[in-house]
PDB file of C-alpha atoms in Angstrom:
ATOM      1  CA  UNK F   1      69.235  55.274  98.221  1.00 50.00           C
ATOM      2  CA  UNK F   2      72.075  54.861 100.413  1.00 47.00           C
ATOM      3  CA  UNK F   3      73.377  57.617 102.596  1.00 41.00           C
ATOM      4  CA  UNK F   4      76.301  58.194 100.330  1.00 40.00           C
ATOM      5  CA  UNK F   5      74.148  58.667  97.523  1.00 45.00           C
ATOM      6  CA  UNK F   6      71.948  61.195  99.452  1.00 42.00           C
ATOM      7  CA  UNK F   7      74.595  62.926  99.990  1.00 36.00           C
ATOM      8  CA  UNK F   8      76.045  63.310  96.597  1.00 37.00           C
ATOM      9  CA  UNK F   9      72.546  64.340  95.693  1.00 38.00           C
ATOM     10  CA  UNK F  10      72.464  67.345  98.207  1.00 40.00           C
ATOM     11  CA  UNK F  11      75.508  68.835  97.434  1.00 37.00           C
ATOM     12  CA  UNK F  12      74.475  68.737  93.457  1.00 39.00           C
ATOM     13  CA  UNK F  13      71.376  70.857  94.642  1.00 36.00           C
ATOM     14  CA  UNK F  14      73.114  73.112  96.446  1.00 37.00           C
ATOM     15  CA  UNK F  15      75.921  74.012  94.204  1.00 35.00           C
ATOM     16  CA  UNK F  16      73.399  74.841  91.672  1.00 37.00           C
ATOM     17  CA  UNK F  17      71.709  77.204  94.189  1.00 32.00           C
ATOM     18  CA  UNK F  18      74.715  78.994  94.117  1.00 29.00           C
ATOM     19  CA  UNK F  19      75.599  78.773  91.028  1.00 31.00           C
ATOM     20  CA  UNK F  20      72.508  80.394  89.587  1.00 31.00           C
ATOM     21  CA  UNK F  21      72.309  82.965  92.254  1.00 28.00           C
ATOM     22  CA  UNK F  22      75.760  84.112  90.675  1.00 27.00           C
ATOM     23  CA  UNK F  23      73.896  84.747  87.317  1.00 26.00           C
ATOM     24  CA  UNK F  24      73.816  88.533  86.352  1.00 25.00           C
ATOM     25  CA  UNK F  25      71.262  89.975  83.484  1.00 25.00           C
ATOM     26  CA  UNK F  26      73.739  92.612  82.258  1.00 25.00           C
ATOM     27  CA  UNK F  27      77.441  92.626  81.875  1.00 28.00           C
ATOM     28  CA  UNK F  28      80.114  94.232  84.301  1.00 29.00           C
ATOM     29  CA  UNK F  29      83.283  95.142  83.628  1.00 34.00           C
ATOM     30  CA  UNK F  30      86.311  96.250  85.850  1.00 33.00           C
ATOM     31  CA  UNK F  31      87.446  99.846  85.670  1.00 55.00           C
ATOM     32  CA  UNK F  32      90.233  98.878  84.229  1.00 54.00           C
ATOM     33  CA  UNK F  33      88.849  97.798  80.940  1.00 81.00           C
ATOM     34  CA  UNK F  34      87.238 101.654  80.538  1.00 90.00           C
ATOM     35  CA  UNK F  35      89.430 102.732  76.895  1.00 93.00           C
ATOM     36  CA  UNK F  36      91.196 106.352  77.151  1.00 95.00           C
ATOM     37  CA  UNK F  37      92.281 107.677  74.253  1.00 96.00           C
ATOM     38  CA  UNK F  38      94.397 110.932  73.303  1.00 96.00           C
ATOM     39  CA  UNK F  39      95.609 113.214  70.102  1.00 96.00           C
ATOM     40  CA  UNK F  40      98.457 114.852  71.736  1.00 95.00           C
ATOM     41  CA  UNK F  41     101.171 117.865  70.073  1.00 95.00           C
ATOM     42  CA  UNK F  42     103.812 118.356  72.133  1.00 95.00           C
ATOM     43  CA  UNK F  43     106.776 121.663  70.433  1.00 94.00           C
ATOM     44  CA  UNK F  44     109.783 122.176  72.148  1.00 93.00           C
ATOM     45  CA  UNK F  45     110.301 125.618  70.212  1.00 92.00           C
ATOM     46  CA  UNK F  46     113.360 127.953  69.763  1.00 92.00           C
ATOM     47  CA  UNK F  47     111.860 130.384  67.334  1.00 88.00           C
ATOM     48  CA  UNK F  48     109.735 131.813  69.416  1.00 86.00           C
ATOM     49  CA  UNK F  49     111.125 130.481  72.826  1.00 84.00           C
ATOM     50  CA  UNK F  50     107.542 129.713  73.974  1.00 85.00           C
ATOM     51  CA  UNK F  51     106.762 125.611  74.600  1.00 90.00           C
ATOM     52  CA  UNK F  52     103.454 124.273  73.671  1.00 92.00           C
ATOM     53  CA  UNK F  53     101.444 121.202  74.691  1.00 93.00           C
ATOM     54  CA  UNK F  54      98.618 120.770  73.413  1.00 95.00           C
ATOM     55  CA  UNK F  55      96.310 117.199  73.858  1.00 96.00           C
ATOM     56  CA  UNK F  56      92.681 116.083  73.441  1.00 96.00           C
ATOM     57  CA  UNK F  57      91.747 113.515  75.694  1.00 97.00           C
ATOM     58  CA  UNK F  58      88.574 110.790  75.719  1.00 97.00           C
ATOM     59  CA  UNK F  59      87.302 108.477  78.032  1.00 96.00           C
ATOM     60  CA  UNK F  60      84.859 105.790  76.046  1.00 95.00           C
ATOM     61  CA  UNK F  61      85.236 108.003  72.938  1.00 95.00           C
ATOM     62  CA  UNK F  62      83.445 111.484  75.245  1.00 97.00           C
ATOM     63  CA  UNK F  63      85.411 114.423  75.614  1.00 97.00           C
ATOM     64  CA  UNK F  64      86.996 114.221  79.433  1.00 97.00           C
ATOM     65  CA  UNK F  65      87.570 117.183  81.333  1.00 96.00           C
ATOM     66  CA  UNK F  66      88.332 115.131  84.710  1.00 96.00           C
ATOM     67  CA  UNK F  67      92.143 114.026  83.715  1.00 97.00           C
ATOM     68  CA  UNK F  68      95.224 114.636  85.412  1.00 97.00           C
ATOM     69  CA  UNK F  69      97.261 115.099  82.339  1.00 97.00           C
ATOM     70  CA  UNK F  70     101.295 116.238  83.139  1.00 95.00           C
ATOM     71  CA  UNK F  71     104.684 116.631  81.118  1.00 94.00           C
ATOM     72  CA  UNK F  72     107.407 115.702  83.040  1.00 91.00           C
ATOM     73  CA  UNK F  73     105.440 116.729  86.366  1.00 90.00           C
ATOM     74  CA  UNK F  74     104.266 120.159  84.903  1.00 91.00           C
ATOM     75  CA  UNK F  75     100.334 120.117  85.180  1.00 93.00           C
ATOM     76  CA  UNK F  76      99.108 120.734  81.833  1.00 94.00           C
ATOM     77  CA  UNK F  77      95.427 122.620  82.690  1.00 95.00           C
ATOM     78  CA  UNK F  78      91.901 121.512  80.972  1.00 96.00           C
ATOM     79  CA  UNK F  79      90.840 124.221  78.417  1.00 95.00           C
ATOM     80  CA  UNK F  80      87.254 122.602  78.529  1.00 95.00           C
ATOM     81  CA  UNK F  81      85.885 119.701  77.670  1.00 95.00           C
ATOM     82  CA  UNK F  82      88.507 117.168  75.768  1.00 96.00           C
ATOM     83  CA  UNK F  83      91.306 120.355  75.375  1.00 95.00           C
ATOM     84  CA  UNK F  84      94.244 120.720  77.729  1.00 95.00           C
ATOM     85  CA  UNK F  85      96.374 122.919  76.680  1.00 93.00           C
ATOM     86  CA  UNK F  86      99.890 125.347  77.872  1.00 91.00           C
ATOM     87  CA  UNK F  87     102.076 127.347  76.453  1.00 86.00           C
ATOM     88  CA  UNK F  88     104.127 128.348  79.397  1.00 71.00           C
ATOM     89  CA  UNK F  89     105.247 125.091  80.768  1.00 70.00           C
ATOM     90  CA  UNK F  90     108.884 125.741  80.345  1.00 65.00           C
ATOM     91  CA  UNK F  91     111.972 124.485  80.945  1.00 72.00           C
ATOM     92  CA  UNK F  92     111.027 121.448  78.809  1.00 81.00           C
ATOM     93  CA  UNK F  93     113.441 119.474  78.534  1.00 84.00           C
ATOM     94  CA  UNK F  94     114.650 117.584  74.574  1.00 90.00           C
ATOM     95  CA  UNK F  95     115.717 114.272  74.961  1.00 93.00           C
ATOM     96  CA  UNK F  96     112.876 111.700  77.067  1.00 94.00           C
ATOM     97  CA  UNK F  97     110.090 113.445  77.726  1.00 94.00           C
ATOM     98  CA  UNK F  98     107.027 111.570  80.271  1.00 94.00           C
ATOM     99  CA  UNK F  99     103.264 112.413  80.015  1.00 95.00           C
ATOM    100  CA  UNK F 100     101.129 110.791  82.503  1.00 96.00           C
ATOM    101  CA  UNK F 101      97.274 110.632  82.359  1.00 96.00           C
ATOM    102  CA  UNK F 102      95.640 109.809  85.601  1.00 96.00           C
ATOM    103  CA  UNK F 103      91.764 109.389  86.338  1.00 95.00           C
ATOM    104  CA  UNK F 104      91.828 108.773  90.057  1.00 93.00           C
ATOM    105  CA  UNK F 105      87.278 108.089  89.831  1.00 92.00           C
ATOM    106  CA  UNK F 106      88.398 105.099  87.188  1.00 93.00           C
ATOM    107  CA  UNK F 107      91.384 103.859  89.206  1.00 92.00           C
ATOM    108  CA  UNK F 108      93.371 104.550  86.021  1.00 94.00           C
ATOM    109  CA  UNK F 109      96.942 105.670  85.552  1.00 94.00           C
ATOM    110  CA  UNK F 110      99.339 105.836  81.975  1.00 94.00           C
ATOM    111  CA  UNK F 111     102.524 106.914  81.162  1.00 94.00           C
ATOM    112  CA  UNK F 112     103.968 107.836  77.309  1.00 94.00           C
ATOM    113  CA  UNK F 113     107.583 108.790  76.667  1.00 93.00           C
ATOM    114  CA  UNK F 114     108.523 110.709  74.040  1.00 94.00           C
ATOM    115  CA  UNK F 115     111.796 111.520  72.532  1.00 94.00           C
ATOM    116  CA  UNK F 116     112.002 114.775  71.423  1.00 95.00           C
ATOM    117  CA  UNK F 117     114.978 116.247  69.467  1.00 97.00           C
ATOM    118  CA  UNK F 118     117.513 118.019  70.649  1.00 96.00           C
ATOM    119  CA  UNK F 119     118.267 121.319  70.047  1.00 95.00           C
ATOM    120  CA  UNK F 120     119.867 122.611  66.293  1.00 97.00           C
ATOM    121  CA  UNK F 121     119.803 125.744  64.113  1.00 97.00           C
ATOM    122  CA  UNK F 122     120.276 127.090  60.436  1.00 98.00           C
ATOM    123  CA  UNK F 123     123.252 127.813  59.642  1.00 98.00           C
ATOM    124  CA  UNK F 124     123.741 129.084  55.753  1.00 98.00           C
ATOM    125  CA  UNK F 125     121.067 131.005  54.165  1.00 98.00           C
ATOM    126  CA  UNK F 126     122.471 131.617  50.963  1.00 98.00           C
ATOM    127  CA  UNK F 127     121.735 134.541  49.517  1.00 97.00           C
ATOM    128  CA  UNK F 128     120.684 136.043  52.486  1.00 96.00           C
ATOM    129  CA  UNK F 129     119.427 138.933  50.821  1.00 96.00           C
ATOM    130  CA  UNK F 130     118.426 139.398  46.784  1.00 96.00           C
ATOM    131  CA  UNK F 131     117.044 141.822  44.378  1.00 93.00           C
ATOM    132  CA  UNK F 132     115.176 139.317  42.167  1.00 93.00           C
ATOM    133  CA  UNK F 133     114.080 135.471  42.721  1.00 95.00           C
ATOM    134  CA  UNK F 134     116.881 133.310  42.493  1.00 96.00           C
ATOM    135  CA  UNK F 135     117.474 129.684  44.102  1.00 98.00           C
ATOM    136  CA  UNK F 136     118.263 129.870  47.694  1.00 98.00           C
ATOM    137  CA  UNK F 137     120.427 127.471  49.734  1.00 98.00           C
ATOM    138  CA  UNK F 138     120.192 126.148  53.396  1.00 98.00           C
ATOM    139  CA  UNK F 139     122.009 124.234  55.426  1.00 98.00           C
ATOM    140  CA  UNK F 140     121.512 123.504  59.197  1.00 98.00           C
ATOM    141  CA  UNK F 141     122.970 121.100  61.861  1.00 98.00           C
ATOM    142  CA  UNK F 142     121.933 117.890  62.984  1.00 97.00           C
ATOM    143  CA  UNK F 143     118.916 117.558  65.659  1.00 97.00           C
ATOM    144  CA  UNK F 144     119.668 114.321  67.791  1.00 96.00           C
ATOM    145  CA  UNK F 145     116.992 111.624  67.844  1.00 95.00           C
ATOM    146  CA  UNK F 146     115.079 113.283  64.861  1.00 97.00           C
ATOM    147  CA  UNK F 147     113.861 110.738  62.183  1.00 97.00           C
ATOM    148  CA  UNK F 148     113.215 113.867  59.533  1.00 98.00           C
ATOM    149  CA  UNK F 149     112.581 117.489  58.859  1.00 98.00           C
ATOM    150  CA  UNK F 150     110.258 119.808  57.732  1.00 98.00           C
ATOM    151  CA  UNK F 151     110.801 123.035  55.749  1.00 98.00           C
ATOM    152  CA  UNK F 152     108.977 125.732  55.378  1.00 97.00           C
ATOM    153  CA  UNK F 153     109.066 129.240  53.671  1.00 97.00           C
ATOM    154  CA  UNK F 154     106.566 131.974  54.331  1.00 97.00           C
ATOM    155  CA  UNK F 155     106.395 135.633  54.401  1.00 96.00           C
ATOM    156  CA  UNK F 156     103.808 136.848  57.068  1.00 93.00           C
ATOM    157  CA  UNK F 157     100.722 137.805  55.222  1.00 93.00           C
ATOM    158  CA  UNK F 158     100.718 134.900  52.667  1.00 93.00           C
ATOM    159  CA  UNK F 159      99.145 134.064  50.861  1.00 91.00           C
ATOM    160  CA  UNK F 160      97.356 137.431  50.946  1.00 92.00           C
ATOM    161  CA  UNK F 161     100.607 139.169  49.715  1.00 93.00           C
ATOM    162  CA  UNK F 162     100.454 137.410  46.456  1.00 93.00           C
ATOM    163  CA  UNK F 163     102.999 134.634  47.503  1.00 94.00           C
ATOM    164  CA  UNK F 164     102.848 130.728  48.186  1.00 92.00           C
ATOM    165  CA  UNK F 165     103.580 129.342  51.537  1.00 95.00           C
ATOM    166  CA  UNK F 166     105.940 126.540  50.682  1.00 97.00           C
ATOM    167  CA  UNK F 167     106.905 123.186  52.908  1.00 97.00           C
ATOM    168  CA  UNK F 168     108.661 120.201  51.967  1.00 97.00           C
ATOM    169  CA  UNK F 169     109.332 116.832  54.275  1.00 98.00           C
ATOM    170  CA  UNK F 170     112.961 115.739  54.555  1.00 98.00           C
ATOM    171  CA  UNK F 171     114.938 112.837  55.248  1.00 97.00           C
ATOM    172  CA  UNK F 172     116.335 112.532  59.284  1.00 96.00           C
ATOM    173  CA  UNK F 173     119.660 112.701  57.664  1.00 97.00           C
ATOM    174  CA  UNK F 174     119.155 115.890  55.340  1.00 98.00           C
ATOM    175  CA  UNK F 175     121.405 118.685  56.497  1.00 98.00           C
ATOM    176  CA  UNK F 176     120.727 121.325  53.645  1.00 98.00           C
ATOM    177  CA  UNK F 177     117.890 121.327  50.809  1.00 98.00           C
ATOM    178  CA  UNK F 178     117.616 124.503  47.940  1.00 98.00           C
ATOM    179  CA  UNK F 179     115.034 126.324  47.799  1.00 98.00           C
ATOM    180  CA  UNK F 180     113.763 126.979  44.014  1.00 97.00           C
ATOM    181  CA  UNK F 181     113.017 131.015  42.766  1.00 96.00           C
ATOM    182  CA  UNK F 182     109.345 130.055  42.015  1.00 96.00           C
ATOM    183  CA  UNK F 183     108.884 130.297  45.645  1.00 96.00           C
ATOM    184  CA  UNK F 184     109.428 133.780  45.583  1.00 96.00           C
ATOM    185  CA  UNK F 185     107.265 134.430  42.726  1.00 95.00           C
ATOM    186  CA  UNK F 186     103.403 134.846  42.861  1.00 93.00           C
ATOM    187  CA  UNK F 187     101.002 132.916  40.195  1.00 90.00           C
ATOM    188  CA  UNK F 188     101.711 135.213  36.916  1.00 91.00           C
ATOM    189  CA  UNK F 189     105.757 135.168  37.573  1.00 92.00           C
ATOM    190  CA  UNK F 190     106.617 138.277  39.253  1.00 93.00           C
ATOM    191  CA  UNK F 191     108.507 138.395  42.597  1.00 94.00           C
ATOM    192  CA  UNK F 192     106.799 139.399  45.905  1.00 95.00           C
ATOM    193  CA  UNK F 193     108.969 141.392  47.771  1.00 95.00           C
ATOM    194  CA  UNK F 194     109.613 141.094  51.282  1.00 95.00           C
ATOM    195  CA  UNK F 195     110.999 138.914  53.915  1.00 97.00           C
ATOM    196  CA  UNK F 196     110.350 135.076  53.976  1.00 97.00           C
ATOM    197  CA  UNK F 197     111.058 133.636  57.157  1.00 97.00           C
ATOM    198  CA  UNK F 198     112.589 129.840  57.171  1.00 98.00           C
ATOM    199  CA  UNK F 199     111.000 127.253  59.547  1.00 97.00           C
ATOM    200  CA  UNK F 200     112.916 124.074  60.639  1.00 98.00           C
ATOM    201  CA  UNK F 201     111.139 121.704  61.891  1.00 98.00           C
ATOM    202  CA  UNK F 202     112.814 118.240  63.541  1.00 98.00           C
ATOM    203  CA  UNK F 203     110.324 115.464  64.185  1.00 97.00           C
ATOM    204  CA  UNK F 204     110.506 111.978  65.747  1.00 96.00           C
ATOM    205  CA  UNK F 205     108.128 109.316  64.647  1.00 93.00           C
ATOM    206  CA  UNK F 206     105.288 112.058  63.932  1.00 96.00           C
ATOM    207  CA  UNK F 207     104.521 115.697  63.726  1.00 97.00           C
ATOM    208  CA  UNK F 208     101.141 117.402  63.803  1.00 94.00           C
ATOM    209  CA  UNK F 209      99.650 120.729  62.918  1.00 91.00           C
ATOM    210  CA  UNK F 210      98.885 123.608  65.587  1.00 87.00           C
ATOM    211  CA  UNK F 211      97.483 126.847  65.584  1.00 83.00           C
ATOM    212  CA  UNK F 212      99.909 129.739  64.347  1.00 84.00           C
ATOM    213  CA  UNK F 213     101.625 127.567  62.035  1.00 89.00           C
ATOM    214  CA  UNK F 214     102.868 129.782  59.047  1.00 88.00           C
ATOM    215  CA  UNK F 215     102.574 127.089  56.336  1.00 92.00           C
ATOM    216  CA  UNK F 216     100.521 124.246  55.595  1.00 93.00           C
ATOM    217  CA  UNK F 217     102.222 120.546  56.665  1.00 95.00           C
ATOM    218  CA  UNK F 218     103.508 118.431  53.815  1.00 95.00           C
ATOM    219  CA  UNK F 219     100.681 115.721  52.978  1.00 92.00           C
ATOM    220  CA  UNK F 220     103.074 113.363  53.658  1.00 93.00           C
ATOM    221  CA  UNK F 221     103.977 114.245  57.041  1.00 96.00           C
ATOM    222  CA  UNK F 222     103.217 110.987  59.235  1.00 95.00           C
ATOM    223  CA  UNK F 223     101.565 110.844  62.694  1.00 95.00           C
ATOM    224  CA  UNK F 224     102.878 108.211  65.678  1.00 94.00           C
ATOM    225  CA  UNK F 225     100.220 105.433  67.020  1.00 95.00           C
ATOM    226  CA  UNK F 226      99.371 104.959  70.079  1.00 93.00           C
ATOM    227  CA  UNK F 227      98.675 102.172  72.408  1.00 89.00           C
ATOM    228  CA  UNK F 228      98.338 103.200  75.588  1.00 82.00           C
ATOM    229  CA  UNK F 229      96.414 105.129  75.793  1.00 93.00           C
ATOM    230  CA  UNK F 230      95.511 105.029  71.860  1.00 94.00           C
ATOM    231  CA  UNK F 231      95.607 107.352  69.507  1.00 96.00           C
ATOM    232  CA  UNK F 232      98.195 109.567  67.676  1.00 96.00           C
ATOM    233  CA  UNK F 233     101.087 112.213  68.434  1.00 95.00           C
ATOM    234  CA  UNK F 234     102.964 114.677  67.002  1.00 96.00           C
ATOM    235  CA  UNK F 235     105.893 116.330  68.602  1.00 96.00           C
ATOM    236  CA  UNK F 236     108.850 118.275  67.597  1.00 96.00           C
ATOM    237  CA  UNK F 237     111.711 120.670  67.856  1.00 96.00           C
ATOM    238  CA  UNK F 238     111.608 124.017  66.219  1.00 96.00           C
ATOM    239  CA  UNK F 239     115.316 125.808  65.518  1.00 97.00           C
ATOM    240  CA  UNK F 240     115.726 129.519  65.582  1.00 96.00           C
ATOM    241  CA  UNK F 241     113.633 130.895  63.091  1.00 96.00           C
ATOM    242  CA  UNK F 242     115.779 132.730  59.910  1.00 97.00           C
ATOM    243  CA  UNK F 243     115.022 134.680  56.751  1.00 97.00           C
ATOM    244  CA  UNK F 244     115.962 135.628  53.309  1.00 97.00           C
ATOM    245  CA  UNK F 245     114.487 139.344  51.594  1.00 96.00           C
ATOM    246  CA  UNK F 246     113.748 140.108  48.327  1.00 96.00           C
ATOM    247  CA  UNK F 247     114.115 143.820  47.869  1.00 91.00           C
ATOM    248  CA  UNK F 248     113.401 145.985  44.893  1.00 75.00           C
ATOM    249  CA  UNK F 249     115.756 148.156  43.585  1.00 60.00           C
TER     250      UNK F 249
END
């Protein structure tokens, strides 16, 4: 063997020295590739002039109280375990709205934007007032950047008072819907007097249910997909909450 050869030969062996040093018996991964994911509500509400966020958040599919979770810079505070949640983070602002979710441990930083409608109101309730069931009509004005509405008719102890809750889904370019008489009526055909209150409800992309909702969501009510981080949303813009009474004489 010739001294070029021996050479060859030694730099063969040790490349596969170092080669199988490398060799690992479980698998690594960067932080980076650790999966977040989030169910997030986010109301910009007029009715009650009260804002709520309210998100779950998971790191590897486990509840994870560790996140810095903001909208638009306000800290939103852990509840415990996957629940952050405020009510009191106003002004929020309609229009582009940024949620960041930070885990400093995991060296991991995200950023949604949302666009939530702007600001719009009833404006017919007709009748406003009536002594027996009859159709009612409502008309509002347009939110900006909403894809569609949601309706809903409730007095404040349904369905305990004998009445129905009712809700309906609407087109993003719906500006008034009538409501039928039946809704005023409870199961054997006789009106249940009171007030019903009329919710507005303008979405964009998804809308999700929260606690002190008066009315059950439409079935057909859709949620947004996430990517990053997955999962779903739901957010919204409520309008100044009206009403229409049925009195007896």
């Amino acid at each position: 063997m010739n001294w070029k050869s021996a050479l060859v030969l030694c730099i063969a062996i040790w490349l596969g020295y170092i080669t199988g040093c490398d060799r690992r018996s479980s698998t690594s991964r960067s932080r980076n590739e650790i999966s977040f994911s989030t169910e997030l509500s986010l109301i910009k509400d007029y009715s009650t002039g009260r804002n709520r966020a309210d998100i779950q958040f998971f790191r590897e599919g486990v509840a994870f109280s560790e996140a810095l979770i903001k909208v638009d810079g306000i800290i939103i505070p852990n509840a415990g375990g996957s629940i952050y949640f405020d009510t009191l983070f106003a002004p929020l602002n309609t229009g582009l709205v940024y949620i960041t979710f930070e885990s400093e441990a995991d060296l991991y930083a995200d950023t949604l934007i949302l666009d939530l409608p702007d600001s719009f109101g009833i404006d017919i309730v007709s009748p406003p007032r009536m002594d027996e069931a009859r159709d009612v009509y409502i008309e509002w004005s347009a939110a900006g950047g909403a894809t569609a509405y949601i309706l809903g008719v409730s007095t404040v102890d349904a369905p305990y008072d004998g009445s129905n809750p009712f809700s309906i889904l609407l087109s993003g370019s719906a500006r008034h819907y009538t409501v039928s008489d039946s809704v005023f009526l409870d199961g054997a055909g006789y009106e249940v007097f009171g007030t019903y209150y009329i919710y507005l409800i303008a979405f964009n992309g998804g809308f999700m249910p929260y606690v002190g909702l008066r009315f059950p969501l439409p079935e057909d009510v859709p949620v947004r997909p996430l990517a990053g981080p997955s999962g779903t949303a739901g957010y919204g813009t409520i309008a100044p909450i009206d009403s229409v009474s049925v009195d007896s004489i």
